[in-house]
Amino acid sequence: MLQDLFKQIGADELQSQRMASQLLKRANQLAEEESISEAEALENLLKKIIEGQK
Amino acid sequence: MKGENQLLKAYSHKMRSCLHVSGEDAYSFLQSQFSNDLPKGEIPFERYGLWLNVKGRVLADSVIVHSKDEDYYIFSENTDASLIKEILENHIIADDVEIESIELSGSILVNTLGANVLCHKLGIPAREAKSETSNAVYQDLSVGLVFPSKRLGENGFVFCFLDNASHDLAKEALEEASVHWIGANEMHLKRLALGTPLVPNEIGPNDLAGEGNLVPSAASLSKGCYLGQEVVARLYHVGKPQRQLFVMTFSALSESDSIELPMSISIEGRSLGELRTLYQDANDSNKWYGVALLKVRYLDLVQSEFRLASHPLDSLSTLSEFSQNFE
């Protein structure tokens, strides 16, 4: 699903795969740093991506 | 000073930030955030530039140094590592980038003569410090990092030390060679002579790069998109800054005049700007240079009416004009 999101905003197959896995890695880092759940961290990152597209 | 070798110059200082940036996306990530263009490829480089916010305001400045592989180092003399790290980490989303802070024991800026002394003492191949093409970067994790800098007004290098032993050894070697240590005030005068503002003290988070003589030298107009780029380009191409950084010269100030900085400059109830820093001339102790951000439309009023501790202005020039005439 994440991969599809990156494809929709213009990334190719390989890029979107890498970006999706990196996004999950970053969500994990943020969850630890900010003591929040991984889902919440992922939601925050996705919001930033969507805002960036506006 | 007597006994000093005036040809061998060094400035010892503390680097407030040293960040190591690595990862497959390190280059593209830094290129998207930093205001100056970073060369692509395997060539080692050092670049001075800014970290802007989305409104084009100047949050901090840095030198980015690239030595090899996917390793990049961010140095800043005036901004804490934690702030630059925070600025960058706010924008890491789906990028393979790691940022870690490195604690340095100290840094020494030297001219090429000083660099040769240090290379010899520290066992660094001399060719690393001889290059005048300003792309020689030396990285040795047992010593630190060496990169070119022209902040002394001539070719030179910054030696950043990771441990106290190398740092002490370097200082000793320079002392033995009768180095002329440059003080902070003298260094600021050299900076003004080069037309470079002090970030964030003279140009900071409420100011634009274009107001401080930083476009295009530190904020590129040709590299493409980066944070704050639209504001930089728009102001440069279609607008004119309402405010600009000026150097005020006072010829009769005394050290006993108590002046608190930053100082708001207002005349007849109108706010005309702010005096941000003040430096003493190297030869004449009564002569001082103040750096102020002023509203351009009120320059005449500042020139005729402004008094600093009851002393009138001797002259007023933009930072770039000042650098062309300062000796």
Coordinates of C-alpha atoms in Angstrom, one line a residue:
Chain A
M1 CA 0.0 0.0 0.0
L2 CA 2.8 2.4 0.9
Q3 CA 4.6 1.5 -2.3
D4 CA 1.4 2.4 -4.3
L5 CA 1.4 5.8 -2.6
F6 CA 4.9 6.6 -3.7
K7 CA 4.1 5.3 -7.2
Q8 CA 1.1 7.7 -7.3
I9 CA 3.3 10.6 -6.6
G10 CA 5.7 9.8 -9.4
A11 CA 8.3 7.2 -8.1
D12 CA 9.2 4.2 -10.2
E13 CA 8.9 0.6 -9.1
L14 CA 12.4 0.4 -7.5
Q15 CA 12.3 3.9 -6.0
S16 CA 8.8 3.3 -4.5
Q17 CA 10.0 0.1 -2.9
R18 CA 13.0 1.7 -1.3
M19 CA 11.0 4.7 -0.1
A20 CA 8.4 2.5 1.4
S21 CA 10.9 0.5 3.4
Q22 CA 12.8 3.7 4.4
L23 CA 9.5 5.2 5.6
L24 CA 8.9 2.3 7.8
K25 CA 12.4 2.4 9.1
R26 CA 12.0 6.2 9.9
A27 CA 8.7 5.5 11.6
N28 CA 10.4 3.0 13.8
Q29 CA 13.2 5.5 14.7
L30 CA 10.7 8.2 15.5
A31 CA 8.6 5.9 17.6
E32 CA 11.6 5.2 19.7
E33 CA 12.9 8.8 19.9
E34 CA 9.5 10.3 20.7
S35 CA 8.1 7.4 22.8
I36 CA 5.0 7.1 20.6
S37 CA 3.6 4.1 18.8
E38 CA 4.9 3.1 15.4
A39 CA 1.5 3.7 13.9
E40 CA 1.3 7.2 15.2
A41 CA 4.8 8.0 13.8
L42 CA 3.9 6.5 10.5
E43 CA 0.7 8.6 10.4
N44 CA 2.7 11.8 11.1
L45 CA 5.1 11.0 8.3
L46 CA 2.3 10.3 5.9
K47 CA 0.7 13.6 6.8
K48 CA 3.9 15.3 5.9
I49 CA 4.1 13.6 2.5
I50 CA 0.5 14.5 1.7
E51 CA 1.1 18.2 2.8
G52 CA 4.1 18.3 0.6
Q53 CA 2.0 17.3 -2.4
K54 CA -0.4 20.2 -1.9
Chain B
M1 CA 53.8 41.0 18.9
K2 CA 57.5 40.7 19.4
G3 CA 59.0 37.3 18.4
E4 CA 56.0 36.3 16.4
N5 CA 56.2 35.1 12.9
Q6 CA 53.6 37.4 11.3
L7 CA 53.5 35.2 8.1
L8 CA 52.3 32.2 10.1
K9 CA 48.7 32.8 11.2
A10 CA 46.3 30.7 13.2
Y11 CA 42.9 31.1 14.8
S12 CA 41.9 28.6 17.5
H13 CA 38.2 28.1 18.0
K14 CA 35.5 25.8 19.1
M15 CA 33.3 24.3 16.4
R16 CA 29.8 24.2 17.9
S17 CA 28.6 21.6 15.4
C18 CA 30.1 18.7 13.8
L19 CA 27.6 16.3 12.3
H20 CA 28.3 13.1 10.3
V21 CA 25.7 12.5 7.6
S22 CA 25.7 9.1 5.9
G23 CA 23.4 6.8 4.0
E24 CA 22.5 6.1 0.4
D25 CA 20.3 9.3 0.1
A26 CA 22.7 11.5 2.0
Y27 CA 23.7 13.6 -1.0
S28 CA 20.2 14.1 -2.4
F29 CA 18.8 14.8 1.0
L30 CA 21.5 17.5 1.8
Q31 CA 21.1 19.0 -1.6
S32 CA 17.4 19.4 -1.0
Q33 CA 17.9 21.2 2.3
F34 CA 21.1 23.2 1.9
S35 CA 21.0 26.6 0.1
N36 CA 24.3 26.2 -1.8
D37 CA 24.9 23.8 -4.6
L38 CA 26.8 20.6 -3.6
P39 CA 29.0 19.1 -6.4
K40 CA 27.9 15.6 -7.4
G41 CA 30.2 12.7 -7.7
E42 CA 33.3 11.4 -6.0
I43 CA 35.2 14.7 -5.9
P44 CA 35.9 15.9 -2.3
F45 CA 34.6 19.4 -1.6
E46 CA 33.7 21.9 1.0
R47 CA 30.8 24.4 0.6
Y48 CA 29.6 27.2 2.7
G49 CA 25.8 27.7 2.8
L50 CA 22.7 28.2 4.8
W51 CA 19.8 26.3 6.3
L52 CA 16.6 28.3 5.5
N53 CA 13.0 27.7 6.6
V54 CA 10.2 27.6 4.1
K55 CA 9.8 31.4 4.3
G56 CA 13.4 31.8 3.3
R57 CA 14.5 33.0 6.8
V58 CA 18.1 32.1 7.9
L59 CA 18.1 29.5 10.6
A60 CA 21.8 28.7 10.6
D61 CA 24.9 28.5 8.4
S62 CA 27.4 25.6 7.9
V63 CA 30.2 24.3 5.9
I64 CA 29.5 20.9 4.3
V65 CA 32.5 18.8 3.7
H66 CA 32.6 15.7 1.6
S67 CA 35.6 13.4 1.7
K68 CA 34.6 10.0 0.3
D69 CA 31.9 7.5 -0.3
E70 CA 28.5 8.6 1.2
D71 CA 30.2 10.5 4.1
Y72 CA 29.4 14.1 4.6
Y73 CA 30.3 16.4 7.5
I74 CA 28.5 19.5 8.6
F75 CA 30.4 22.1 10.5
S76 CA 29.1 25.2 12.1
E77 CA 31.0 27.6 14.3
N78 CA 28.0 29.5 15.6
T79 CA 25.1 27.1 15.8
D80 CA 24.7 24.1 18.1
A81 CA 24.7 20.6 16.6
S82 CA 21.4 19.8 18.3
L83 CA 19.6 22.7 16.4
I84 CA 21.0 21.7 12.9
K85 CA 20.2 18.1 13.6
E86 CA 16.7 19.0 14.6
I87 CA 16.2 21.2 11.4
L88 CA 17.4 18.3 9.2
E89 CA 15.6 15.5 11.0
N90 CA 12.3 17.3 10.6
H91 CA 12.6 16.7 6.9
I92 CA 13.7 13.1 6.9
I93 CA 10.7 11.1 5.7
A94 CA 11.5 8.3 3.3
D95 CA 15.2 9.0 2.9
D96 CA 18.0 6.6 3.8
V97 CA 20.0 9.1 5.9
E98 CA 21.7 8.8 9.3
I99 CA 22.8 11.9 11.2
E100 CA 25.1 11.6 14.2
S101 CA 26.8 14.3 16.3
I102 CA 30.6 14.2 16.7
E103 CA 32.3 15.8 19.6
L104 CA 35.4 17.7 18.6
S105 CA 38.2 18.7 21.0
G106 CA 38.8 21.9 19.0
S107 CA 39.6 23.4 15.6
I108 CA 42.4 25.6 14.3
L109 CA 42.2 27.7 11.1
V110 CA 45.7 28.2 9.6
N111 CA 47.1 29.7 6.5
T112 CA 49.1 27.4 4.2
L113 CA 52.4 28.0 6.1
G114 CA 50.6 26.9 9.3
A115 CA 49.1 24.0 7.4
N116 CA 52.5 22.8 6.4
V117 CA 53.7 23.0 10.0
L118 CA 50.7 20.9 11.2
C119 CA 50.9 18.4 8.4
H120 CA 54.6 17.7 9.2
K121 CA 53.9 17.4 13.0
L122 CA 50.7 15.2 12.6
G123 CA 52.1 13.0 9.8
I124 CA 49.5 14.2 7.2
P125 CA 50.8 13.9 3.6
A126 CA 51.9 17.5 2.8
R127 CA 50.2 17.4 -0.6
E128 CA 46.9 17.5 1.3
A129 CA 47.6 21.0 2.5
K130 CA 49.4 22.4 -0.5
S131 CA 46.5 22.4 -2.9
E132 CA 45.3 25.8 -3.9
T133 CA 42.5 24.4 -5.9
S134 CA 40.5 24.4 -2.7
N135 CA 39.2 20.9 -3.1
A136 CA 41.7 19.0 -0.9
V137 CA 39.9 17.4 2.0
Y138 CA 41.8 15.1 4.4
Q139 CA 40.0 12.6 6.6
D140 CA 41.8 10.5 9.1
L141 CA 39.6 9.2 12.0
S142 CA 42.6 9.1 14.3
V143 CA 43.3 12.8 13.8
G144 CA 40.1 14.5 12.5
L145 CA 39.3 16.3 9.3
V146 CA 41.1 19.0 7.4
F147 CA 39.4 21.1 4.7
P148 CA 40.2 24.3 2.8
S149 CA 39.1 27.8 4.0
K150 CA 39.8 31.3 2.8
R151 CA 38.5 33.0 5.9
L152 CA 41.9 34.4 6.7
G153 CA 41.7 36.4 3.5
E154 CA 44.3 34.0 1.9
N155 CA 44.4 30.3 1.2
G156 CA 44.3 28.2 4.4
F157 CA 42.9 25.1 6.0
V158 CA 40.7 24.2 9.0
F159 CA 42.0 21.4 11.1
C160 CA 39.3 19.8 13.3
F161 CA 40.6 17.5 16.0
L162 CA 38.8 14.5 17.5
D163 CA 41.0 14.1 20.5
N164 CA 42.9 16.4 22.9
A165 CA 46.3 14.8 22.3
S166 CA 46.3 15.8 18.6
H167 CA 44.8 19.2 19.4
D168 CA 47.5 19.9 22.0
L169 CA 50.3 18.6 19.7
A170 CA 49.1 20.9 16.9
K171 CA 49.0 24.0 19.2
E172 CA 52.5 23.1 20.5
A173 CA 53.9 22.8 17.0
L174 CA 52.4 26.2 16.0
E175 CA 53.8 27.8 19.2
E176 CA 57.2 26.4 18.5
A177 CA 57.1 28.0 15.0
S178 CA 56.2 31.4 16.7
V179 CA 52.7 31.5 15.3
H180 CA 50.7 34.7 15.3
W181 CA 47.5 33.7 17.1
I182 CA 44.5 35.7 15.7
G183 CA 42.0 36.8 18.2
A184 CA 38.2 36.7 17.9
N185 CA 37.9 40.5 17.2
E186 CA 40.6 40.4 14.5
M187 CA 38.8 37.4 13.0
H188 CA 35.5 39.3 12.8
L189 CA 37.3 42.2 11.1
K190 CA 38.6 39.8 8.5
R191 CA 35.1 38.4 8.1
L192 CA 33.7 41.9 7.4
A193 CA 36.6 42.5 5.0
L194 CA 35.3 39.5 3.1
G195 CA 31.7 40.8 3.2
T196 CA 30.4 37.8 5.2
P197 CA 27.7 38.3 7.9
L198 CA 27.8 36.5 11.2
V199 CA 24.9 33.9 11.2
P200 CA 22.7 33.9 13.3
N201 CA 23.8 37.1 15.2
E202 CA 23.9 39.5 12.2
I203 CA 21.5 37.7 9.9
G204 CA 19.2 35.3 11.7
P205 CA 15.8 33.6 11.9
N206 CA 13.8 36.8 11.3
D207 CA 15.9 37.8 8.3
L208 CA 16.4 36.9 4.6
A209 CA 19.6 35.7 3.0
G210 CA 19.2 38.6 0.5
E211 CA 19.3 41.1 3.3
G212 CA 22.7 40.0 4.3
N213 CA 24.8 39.9 1.1
L214 CA 24.4 36.1 1.0
V215 CA 22.9 35.7 -2.4
P216 CA 24.2 34.2 -4.6
S217 CA 27.4 33.4 -2.7
A218 CA 25.7 31.3 0.0
A219 CA 22.3 30.7 -1.5
S220 CA 22.3 29.4 -5.1
L221 CA 20.1 30.8 -7.8
S222 CA 20.9 27.9 -10.2
K223 CA 20.9 24.6 -8.3
G224 CA 17.1 24.1 -8.4
C225 CA 14.8 23.4 -5.5
Y226 CA 15.8 23.6 -1.9
L227 CA 14.0 24.7 1.3
G228 CA 13.4 28.5 1.0
Q229 CA 14.6 28.7 -2.6
E230 CA 11.5 30.3 -4.0
V231 CA 11.7 33.2 -1.6
V232 CA 15.5 33.7 -2.3
A233 CA 14.9 33.6 -6.1
R234 CA 11.8 35.9 -6.0
L235 CA 13.5 38.6 -3.9
Y236 CA 16.6 38.5 -6.1
H237 CA 14.9 38.6 -9.5
V238 CA 11.8 40.7 -9.0
G239 CA 12.1 42.5 -5.7
K240 CA 14.4 44.6 -3.6
P241 CA 15.1 43.9 0.1
Q242 CA 13.4 46.5 2.3
R243 CA 16.2 46.0 4.8
Q244 CA 19.9 45.5 4.3
L245 CA 23.0 44.8 6.4
F246 CA 25.2 47.9 6.8
V247 CA 28.5 48.6 8.5
M248 CA 28.5 51.8 10.6
T249 CA 31.9 53.3 11.3
F250 CA 32.4 55.3 14.5
S251 CA 35.7 57.1 15.0
A252 CA 35.3 58.4 18.6
L253 CA 33.8 55.5 20.6
S254 CA 35.5 54.5 23.8
E255 CA 35.5 51.1 25.5
S256 CA 33.9 52.7 28.5
D257 CA 30.8 53.6 26.5
S258 CA 28.3 51.0 27.7
I259 CA 26.4 49.6 24.7
E260 CA 24.0 46.7 24.9
L261 CA 23.6 44.6 21.8
P262 CA 21.4 44.1 19.9
M263 CA 20.3 47.7 20.1
S264 CA 17.1 48.9 18.5
I265 CA 17.6 52.0 16.3
S266 CA 14.6 54.3 16.4
I267 CA 14.4 58.0 15.7
E268 CA 11.3 60.2 16.3
G269 CA 9.4 57.1 17.3
R270 CA 10.1 55.3 14.0
S271 CA 11.9 52.0 14.1
L272 CA 14.8 52.1 11.6
G273 CA 16.6 49.0 12.3
E274 CA 18.9 47.2 14.8
L275 CA 22.6 47.4 15.6
R276 CA 23.6 43.8 16.1
T277 CA 27.4 43.6 16.6
L278 CA 30.3 45.9 17.3
Y279 CA 34.0 45.4 16.6
Q280 CA 37.1 47.5 17.5
D281 CA 39.6 48.5 14.8
A282 CA 42.9 46.7 15.0
N283 CA 45.0 49.8 15.0
D284 CA 42.9 52.6 16.4
S285 CA 41.2 51.8 19.7
N286 CA 38.6 54.6 19.3
K287 CA 37.5 53.4 15.9
W288 CA 34.6 50.9 15.9
Y289 CA 32.6 49.1 13.3
G290 CA 29.0 48.3 14.0
V291 CA 26.9 45.9 11.9
A292 CA 23.3 46.9 11.6
L293 CA 20.3 45.7 9.7
L294 CA 18.6 48.9 8.5
K295 CA 15.4 49.8 6.6
V296 CA 16.8 51.1 3.3
R297 CA 14.3 53.9 2.9
Y298 CA 15.4 55.6 6.2
L299 CA 19.2 55.6 5.5
D300 CA 19.4 59.4 5.2
L301 CA 17.7 59.7 8.6
V302 CA 20.1 57.2 10.2
Q303 CA 23.1 58.9 8.7
S304 CA 22.1 62.4 9.9
E305 CA 20.4 61.6 13.2
F306 CA 21.7 58.4 14.7
R307 CA 24.0 58.7 17.7
L308 CA 25.7 55.8 19.5
A309 CA 26.4 56.7 23.1
S310 CA 26.2 60.3 21.9
H311 CA 28.7 59.7 19.1
P312 CA 27.6 60.4 15.5
L313 CA 28.2 58.1 12.6
D314 CA 31.5 58.5 10.7
S315 CA 30.4 56.6 7.7
L316 CA 27.8 54.1 6.6
S317 CA 28.2 51.5 3.8
T318 CA 26.6 48.2 2.8
L319 CA 28.5 45.1 3.8
S320 CA 29.6 44.5 0.2
E321 CA 30.7 48.1 -0.2
F322 CA 32.6 48.0 3.1
S323 CA 34.4 44.8 2.1
Q324 CA 35.6 46.5 -1.1
N325 CA 37.1 49.4 0.7
F326 CA 38.3 47.9 4.0
E327 CA 42.0 47.4 4.4

